[in-house]
XYZ file of C-alpha atoms in Angstrom:
417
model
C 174.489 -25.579 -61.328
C 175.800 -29.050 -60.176
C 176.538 -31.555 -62.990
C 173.142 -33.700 -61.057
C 170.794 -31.008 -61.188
C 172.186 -29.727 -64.565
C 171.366 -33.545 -65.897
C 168.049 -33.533 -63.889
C 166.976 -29.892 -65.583
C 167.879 -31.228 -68.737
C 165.800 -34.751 -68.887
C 162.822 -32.372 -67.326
C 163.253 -30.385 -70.234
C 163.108 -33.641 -72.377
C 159.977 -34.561 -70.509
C 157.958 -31.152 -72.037
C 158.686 -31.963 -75.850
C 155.342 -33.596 -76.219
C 153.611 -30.006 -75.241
C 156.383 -27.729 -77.249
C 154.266 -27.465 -80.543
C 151.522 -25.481 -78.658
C 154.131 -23.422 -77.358
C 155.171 -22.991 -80.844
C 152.222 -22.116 -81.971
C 151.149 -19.700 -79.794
C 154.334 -17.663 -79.616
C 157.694 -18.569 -81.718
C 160.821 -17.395 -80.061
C 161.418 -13.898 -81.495
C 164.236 -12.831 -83.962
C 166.879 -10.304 -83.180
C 165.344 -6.397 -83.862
C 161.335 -7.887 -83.606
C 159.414 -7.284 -80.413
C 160.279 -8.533 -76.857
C 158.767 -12.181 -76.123
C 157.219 -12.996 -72.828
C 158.482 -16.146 -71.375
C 157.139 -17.687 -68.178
C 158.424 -20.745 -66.681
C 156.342 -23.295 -65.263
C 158.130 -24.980 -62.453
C 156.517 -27.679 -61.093
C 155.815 -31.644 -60.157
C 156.081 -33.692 -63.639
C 156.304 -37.158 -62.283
C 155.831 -37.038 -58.575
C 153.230 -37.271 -56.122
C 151.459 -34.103 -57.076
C 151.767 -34.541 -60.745
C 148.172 -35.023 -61.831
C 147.471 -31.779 -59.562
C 150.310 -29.469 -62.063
C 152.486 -31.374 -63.964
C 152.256 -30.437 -67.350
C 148.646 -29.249 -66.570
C 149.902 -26.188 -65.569
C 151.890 -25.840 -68.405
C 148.296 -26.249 -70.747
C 146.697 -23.504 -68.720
C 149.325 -21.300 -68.993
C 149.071 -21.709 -72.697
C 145.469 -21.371 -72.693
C 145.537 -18.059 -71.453
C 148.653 -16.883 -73.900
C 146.296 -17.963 -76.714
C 143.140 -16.132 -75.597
C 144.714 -13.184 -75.147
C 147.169 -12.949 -78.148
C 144.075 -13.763 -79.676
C 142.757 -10.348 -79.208
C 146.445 -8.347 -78.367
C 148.513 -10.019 -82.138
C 151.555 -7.779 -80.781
C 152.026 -9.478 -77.620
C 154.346 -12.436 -77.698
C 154.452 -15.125 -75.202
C 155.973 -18.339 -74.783
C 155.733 -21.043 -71.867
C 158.580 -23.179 -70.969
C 158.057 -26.392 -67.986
C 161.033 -28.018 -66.099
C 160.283 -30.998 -63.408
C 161.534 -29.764 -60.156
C 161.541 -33.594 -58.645
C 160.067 -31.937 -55.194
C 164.116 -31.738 -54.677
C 165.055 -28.406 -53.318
C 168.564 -27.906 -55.372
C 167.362 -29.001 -58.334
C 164.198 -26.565 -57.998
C 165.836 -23.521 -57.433
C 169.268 -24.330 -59.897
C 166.406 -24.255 -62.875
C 164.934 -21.018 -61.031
C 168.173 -19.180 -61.327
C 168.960 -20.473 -64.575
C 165.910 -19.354 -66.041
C 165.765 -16.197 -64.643
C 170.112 -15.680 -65.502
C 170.094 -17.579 -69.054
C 166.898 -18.336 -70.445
C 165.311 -14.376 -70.315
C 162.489 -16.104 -68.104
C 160.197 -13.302 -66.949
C 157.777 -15.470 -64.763
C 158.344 -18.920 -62.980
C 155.035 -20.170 -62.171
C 153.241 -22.702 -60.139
C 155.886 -24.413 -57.808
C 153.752 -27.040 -56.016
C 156.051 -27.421 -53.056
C 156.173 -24.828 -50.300
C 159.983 -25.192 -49.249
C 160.932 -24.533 -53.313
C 158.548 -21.755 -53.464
C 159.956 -20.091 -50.209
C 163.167 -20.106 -51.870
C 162.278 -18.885 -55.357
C 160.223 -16.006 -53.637
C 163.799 -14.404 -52.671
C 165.568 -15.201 -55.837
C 162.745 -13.110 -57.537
C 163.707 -10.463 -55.532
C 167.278 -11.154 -56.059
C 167.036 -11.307 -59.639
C 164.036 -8.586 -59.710
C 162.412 -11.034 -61.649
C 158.125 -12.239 -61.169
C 157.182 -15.289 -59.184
C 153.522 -16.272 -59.003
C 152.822 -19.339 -56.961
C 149.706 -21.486 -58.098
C 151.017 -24.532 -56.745
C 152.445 -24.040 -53.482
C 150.188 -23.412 -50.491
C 152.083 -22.279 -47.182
C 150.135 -19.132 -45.860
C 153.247 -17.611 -44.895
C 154.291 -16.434 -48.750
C 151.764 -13.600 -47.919
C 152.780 -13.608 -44.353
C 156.158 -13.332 -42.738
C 157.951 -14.432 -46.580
C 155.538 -11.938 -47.851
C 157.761 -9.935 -51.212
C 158.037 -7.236 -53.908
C 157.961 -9.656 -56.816
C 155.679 -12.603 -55.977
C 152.091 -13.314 -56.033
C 150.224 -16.282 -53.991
C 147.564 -17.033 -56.469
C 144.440 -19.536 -56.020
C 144.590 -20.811 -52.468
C 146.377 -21.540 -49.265
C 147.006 -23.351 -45.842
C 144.817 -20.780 -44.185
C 142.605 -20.671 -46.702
C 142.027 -24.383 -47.245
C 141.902 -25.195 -43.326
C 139.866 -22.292 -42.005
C 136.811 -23.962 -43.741
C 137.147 -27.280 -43.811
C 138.188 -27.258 -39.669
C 135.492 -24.874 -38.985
C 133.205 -26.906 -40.185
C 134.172 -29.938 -38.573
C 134.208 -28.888 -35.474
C 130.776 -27.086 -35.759
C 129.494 -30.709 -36.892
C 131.128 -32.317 -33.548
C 134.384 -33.407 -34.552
C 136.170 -31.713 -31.790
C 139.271 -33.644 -31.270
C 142.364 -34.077 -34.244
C 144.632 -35.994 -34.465
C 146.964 -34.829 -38.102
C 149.294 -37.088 -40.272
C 151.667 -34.311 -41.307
C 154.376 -34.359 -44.317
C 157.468 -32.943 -43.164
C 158.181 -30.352 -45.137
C 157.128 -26.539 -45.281
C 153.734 -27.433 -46.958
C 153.064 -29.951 -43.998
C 154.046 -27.445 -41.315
C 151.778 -24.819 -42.485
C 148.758 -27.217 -43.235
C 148.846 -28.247 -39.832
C 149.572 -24.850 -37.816
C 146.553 -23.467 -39.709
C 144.086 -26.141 -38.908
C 145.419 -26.797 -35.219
C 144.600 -23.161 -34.970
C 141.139 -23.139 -35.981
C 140.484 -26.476 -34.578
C 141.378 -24.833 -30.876
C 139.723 -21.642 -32.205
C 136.196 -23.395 -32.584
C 136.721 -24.880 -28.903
C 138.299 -28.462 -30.041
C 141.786 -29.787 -29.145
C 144.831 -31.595 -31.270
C 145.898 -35.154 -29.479
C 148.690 -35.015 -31.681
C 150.417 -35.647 -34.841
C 152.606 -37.864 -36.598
C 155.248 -36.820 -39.022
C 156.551 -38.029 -42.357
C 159.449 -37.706 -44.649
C 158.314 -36.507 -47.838
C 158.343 -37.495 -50.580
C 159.416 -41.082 -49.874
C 156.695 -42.353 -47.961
C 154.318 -44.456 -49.307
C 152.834 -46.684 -46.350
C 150.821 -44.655 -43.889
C 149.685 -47.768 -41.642
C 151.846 -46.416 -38.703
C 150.728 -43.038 -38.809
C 147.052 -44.625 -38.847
C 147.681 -46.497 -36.034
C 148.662 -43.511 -33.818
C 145.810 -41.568 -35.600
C 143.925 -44.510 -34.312
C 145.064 -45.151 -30.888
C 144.442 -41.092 -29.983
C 140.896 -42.010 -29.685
C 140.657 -38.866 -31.712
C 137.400 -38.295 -33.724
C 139.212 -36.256 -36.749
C 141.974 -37.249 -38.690
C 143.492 -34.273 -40.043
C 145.877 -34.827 -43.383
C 148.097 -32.378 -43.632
C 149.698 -33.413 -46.984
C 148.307 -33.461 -50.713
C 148.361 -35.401 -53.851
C 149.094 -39.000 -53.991
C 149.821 -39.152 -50.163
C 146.240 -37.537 -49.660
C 144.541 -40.382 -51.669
C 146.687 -43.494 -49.796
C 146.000 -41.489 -46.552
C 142.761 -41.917 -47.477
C 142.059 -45.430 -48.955
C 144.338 -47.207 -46.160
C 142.478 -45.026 -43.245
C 139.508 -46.774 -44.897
C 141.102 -50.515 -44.954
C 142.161 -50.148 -41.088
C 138.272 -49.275 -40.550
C 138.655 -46.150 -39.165
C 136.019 -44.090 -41.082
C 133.206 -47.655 -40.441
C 134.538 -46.378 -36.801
C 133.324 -43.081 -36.574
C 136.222 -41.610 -36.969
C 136.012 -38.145 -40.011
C 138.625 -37.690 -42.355
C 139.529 -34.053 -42.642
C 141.565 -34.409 -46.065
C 142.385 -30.306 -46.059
C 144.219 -30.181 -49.225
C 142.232 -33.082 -51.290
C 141.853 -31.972 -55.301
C 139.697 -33.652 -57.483
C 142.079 -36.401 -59.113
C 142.691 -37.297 -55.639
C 139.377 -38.735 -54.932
C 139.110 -39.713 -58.868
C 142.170 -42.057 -57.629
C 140.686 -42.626 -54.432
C 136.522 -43.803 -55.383
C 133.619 -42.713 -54.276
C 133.277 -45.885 -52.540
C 136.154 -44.908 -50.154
C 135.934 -40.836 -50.580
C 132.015 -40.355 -50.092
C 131.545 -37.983 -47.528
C 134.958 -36.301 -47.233
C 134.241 -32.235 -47.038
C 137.024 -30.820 -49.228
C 137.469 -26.635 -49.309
C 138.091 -25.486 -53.208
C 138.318 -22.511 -55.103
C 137.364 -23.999 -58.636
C 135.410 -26.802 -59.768
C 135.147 -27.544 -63.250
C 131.082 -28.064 -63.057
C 130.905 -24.768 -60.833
C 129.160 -22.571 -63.608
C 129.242 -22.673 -67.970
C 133.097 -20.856 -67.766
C 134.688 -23.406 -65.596
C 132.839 -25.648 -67.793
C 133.807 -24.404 -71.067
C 137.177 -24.402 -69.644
C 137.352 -27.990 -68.770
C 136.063 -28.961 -72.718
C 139.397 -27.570 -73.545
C 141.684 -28.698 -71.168
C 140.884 -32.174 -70.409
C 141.703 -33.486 -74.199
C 145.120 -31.793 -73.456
C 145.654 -33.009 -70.264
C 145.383 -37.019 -70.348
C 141.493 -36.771 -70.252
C 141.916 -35.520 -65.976
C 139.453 -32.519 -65.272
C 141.178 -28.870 -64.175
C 141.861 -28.166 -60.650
C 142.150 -24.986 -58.943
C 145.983 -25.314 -59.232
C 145.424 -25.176 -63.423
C 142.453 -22.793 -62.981
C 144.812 -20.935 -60.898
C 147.586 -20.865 -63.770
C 145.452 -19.824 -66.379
C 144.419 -16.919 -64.378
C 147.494 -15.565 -63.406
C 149.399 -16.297 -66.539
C 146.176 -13.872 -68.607
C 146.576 -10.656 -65.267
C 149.951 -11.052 -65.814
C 149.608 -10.530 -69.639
C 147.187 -7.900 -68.912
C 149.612 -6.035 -66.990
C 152.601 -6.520 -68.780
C 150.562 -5.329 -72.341
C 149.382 -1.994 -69.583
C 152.835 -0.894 -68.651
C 154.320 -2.193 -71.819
C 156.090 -5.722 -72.311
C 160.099 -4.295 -72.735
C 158.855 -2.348 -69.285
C 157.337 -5.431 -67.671
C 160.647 -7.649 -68.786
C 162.574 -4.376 -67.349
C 161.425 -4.639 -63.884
C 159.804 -7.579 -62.082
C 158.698 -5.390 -59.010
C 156.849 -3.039 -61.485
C 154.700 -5.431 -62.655
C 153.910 -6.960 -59.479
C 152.651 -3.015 -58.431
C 150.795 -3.293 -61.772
C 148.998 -6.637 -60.985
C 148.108 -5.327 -57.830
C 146.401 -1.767 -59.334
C 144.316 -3.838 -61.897
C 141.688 -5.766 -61.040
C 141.466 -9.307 -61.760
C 138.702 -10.747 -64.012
C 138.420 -13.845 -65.967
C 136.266 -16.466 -66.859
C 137.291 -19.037 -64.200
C 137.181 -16.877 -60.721
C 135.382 -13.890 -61.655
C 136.374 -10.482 -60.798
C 138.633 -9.912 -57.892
C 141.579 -8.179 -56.569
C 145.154 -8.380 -55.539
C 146.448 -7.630 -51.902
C 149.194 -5.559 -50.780
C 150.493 -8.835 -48.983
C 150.695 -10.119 -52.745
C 147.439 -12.585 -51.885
C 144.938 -12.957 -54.547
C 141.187 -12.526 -53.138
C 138.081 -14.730 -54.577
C 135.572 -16.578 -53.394
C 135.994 -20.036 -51.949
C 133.560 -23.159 -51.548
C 132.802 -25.935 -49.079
C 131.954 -29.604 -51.355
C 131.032 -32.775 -49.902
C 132.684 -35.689 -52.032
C 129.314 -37.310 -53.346
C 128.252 -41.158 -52.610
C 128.236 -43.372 -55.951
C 124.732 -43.269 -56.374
C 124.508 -39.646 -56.421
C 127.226 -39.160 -59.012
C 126.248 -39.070 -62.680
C 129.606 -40.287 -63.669
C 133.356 -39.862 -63.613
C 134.597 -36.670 -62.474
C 130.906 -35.595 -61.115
C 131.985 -35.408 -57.458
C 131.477 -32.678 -55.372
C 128.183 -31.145 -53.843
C 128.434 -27.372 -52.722
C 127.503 -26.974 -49.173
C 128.708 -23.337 -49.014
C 130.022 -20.332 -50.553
C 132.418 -18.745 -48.586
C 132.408 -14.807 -49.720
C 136.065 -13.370 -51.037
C 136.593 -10.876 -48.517
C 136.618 -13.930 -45.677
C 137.739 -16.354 -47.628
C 141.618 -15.604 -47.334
C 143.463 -14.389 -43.745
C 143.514 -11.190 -43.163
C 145.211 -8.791 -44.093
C 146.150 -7.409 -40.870
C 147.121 -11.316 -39.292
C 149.364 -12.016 -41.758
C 152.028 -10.521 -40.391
C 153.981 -9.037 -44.178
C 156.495 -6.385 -43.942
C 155.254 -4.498 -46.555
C 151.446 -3.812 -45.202
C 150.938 -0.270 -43.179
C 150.144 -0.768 -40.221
């Protein structure tokens, strides 16, 4: 590890005192001769533009879930660790290796940035260790980066833009224009869309790159978006670049124009930041919503006290789900087996089925995709909303098995033909 990313690692670690006593808590580090400890690494976006999306969020779910189900198995031990990855490459996958070398990680999980994910994905097959990706959304982790010991949990590129673009076209908007962050999460966000946008008969005028994450001021993009004359503006990016997309789109007039926002990878604190005001209208594809039904509900009572008072997203749904299959499997095979061999467990996750409180029952691919249902939500104008964090309004369910690509379009090495 470089002495930088060895000094970045370590003020991360710094940054996850506040949520060790939970941690604590729910599973103390074992002494030498007592039974093996499960610890899972959540690597993710403490202080950037995705923060409110993971952050230490994720770490919360992923405790959740260790103390629901050490609630019921007392002889499983777990423990949940959270570094900030800074959405910088080297120092991402230096705290990868070193967990997975010198800290007896078992899992990393979330990873909210595609290009980190990509590269963790091979070190868990390096190390023969488990990587489950909540955060990161590039398709291709099931597709052509497809693996033995990771798992693309929650959503995706395809996923998010095969409803969202569908349904915009089907409603007129028939020409895109996309403000892209260029990156691997970018890339992917806008090669899905494009192709569903040309799929439903519409056309891309173009696109405008963006270095990520140091890009604050979207007014040039907008003004290309602008002078397309297209009638969608497609944003291929997420978190807080989603929501200034979004509110400076609306101060250059273009949505008073005519002109829809397609905001493909928009999450809930997103148009919290955002305002109805500014967001009402926006169709956003989701897999949870924390006023979906009474277990996303009951979910969100606990979390949001935890969490700086924000509401779940599907990325913290997403963790809490994984983190409990995971624990299911690794109690099935037995934990000194799981610990033993990453790959094993993976082929474990993927025999049992899934079923929680949050997404139901469901399944795990070969491709290492898991399959649930997905929804279409219009962002609700003020009037309709019954206060903060009531946002969405379901248009659509769409069913799990055509929710997710494919399994024969995705291209992974390890599907039969």
């Amino acid at each position: 590890m470089t002495a930088l990313a060895d000094r970045a690692t370590r003020r991360s670690l710094l940054t996850a005192t506040a949520a060790a006593p939970l941690a604590t808590a729910v599973a103390p580090r074992c002494a030498r001769g007592q039974r093996p400890t499960i610890r899972i690494g959540v690597l993710t976006d403490v202080s950037g533009p995705y923060s409110d999306n993971t952050g230490q969020g994720s770490a919360v779910a992923a405790r959740l879930a260790i103390e629901d189900f050490t609630r019921d198995n007392p002889g499983i031990r777990a423990e949940v660790q959270i570094i900030d990855f800074q959405n910088r490459a080297e120092v991402g996958l230096n705290a990868a290796r070193g967990w997975y070398d010198r800290e007896d990680v078992d899992v990393i999980l979330d990873v909210p940035n595609s290009a980190i994910a990509l590269a963790v994905a091979n070190l868990a097959r390096e190390k023969n260790k488990v990587a489950i990706f909540t955060g990161a959304a590039s398709s291709d982790l099931t597709g052509r980066a497809c693996g033995p010991n990771h798992l693309h949990w929650v959503y995706d590129t395809w996923s998010q833009a095969h409803a969202t673009a569908t349904a915009l076209v089907a409603e007129g908007g028939d020409s895109w224009f996309f403000i892209t962050a260029d990156y691997a999460f970018g890339h992917s966000t806008e090669r899905d869309a494009a192709t569903f946008v040309r799929a439903a008969g519409g056309k891309v005028l173009g696109a405008a790159r963006y270095p990520f994450p140091a890009t604050t001021d979207f007014s040039a993009q907008i003004v290309q978006a602008r002078a397309s004359g297209a009638k969608v503006l497609g944003l291929a990016n997420g978190g807080a670049d989603i929501a200034n997309c979004v509110k400076q789109a609306a101060e250059f007039g273009l949505q008073r124009s005519g002109v829809r926002i397609a905001a493909i990878l928009i999450l809930l604190p997103e148009v919290h930041s955002i305002g109805l005001n500014a967001a009402q209208g926006l169709v956003a594809t989701d897999t949870f919503y924390w006023d979906q039904d009474d277990g996303s509900r009951a979910f969100a009572r606990r979390f949001q006290p935890l969490y700086r008072g924000i509401m779940p997203t599907h990325i913290h749904a997403g963790g809490y789900s994984a983190t409990l299959h995971y624990l299911k499997a690794a109690a099935s095979m037995g934990v000194a087996a799981a610990k033993a061999d990453g790959a094993a467990a993976i082929r474990r996750m993927k025999e049992m089925p899934t079923d929680d409180p949050l997404f139901g029952r469901g399944m795990v691919r070969a491709d290492g995709r898991k399959i649930h249902p997905a929804y279409l939500y219009q962002v609700k104008a003020p009037a309709e909303s019954r206060g903060p964090w009531d946002y969405y309004r379901r248009l659509r369910t769409i069913p799990a098995d055509q929710a997710f690509r494919p399994l024969s379009e995705g291209g992974c090495a390890m599907v039969q033909s």
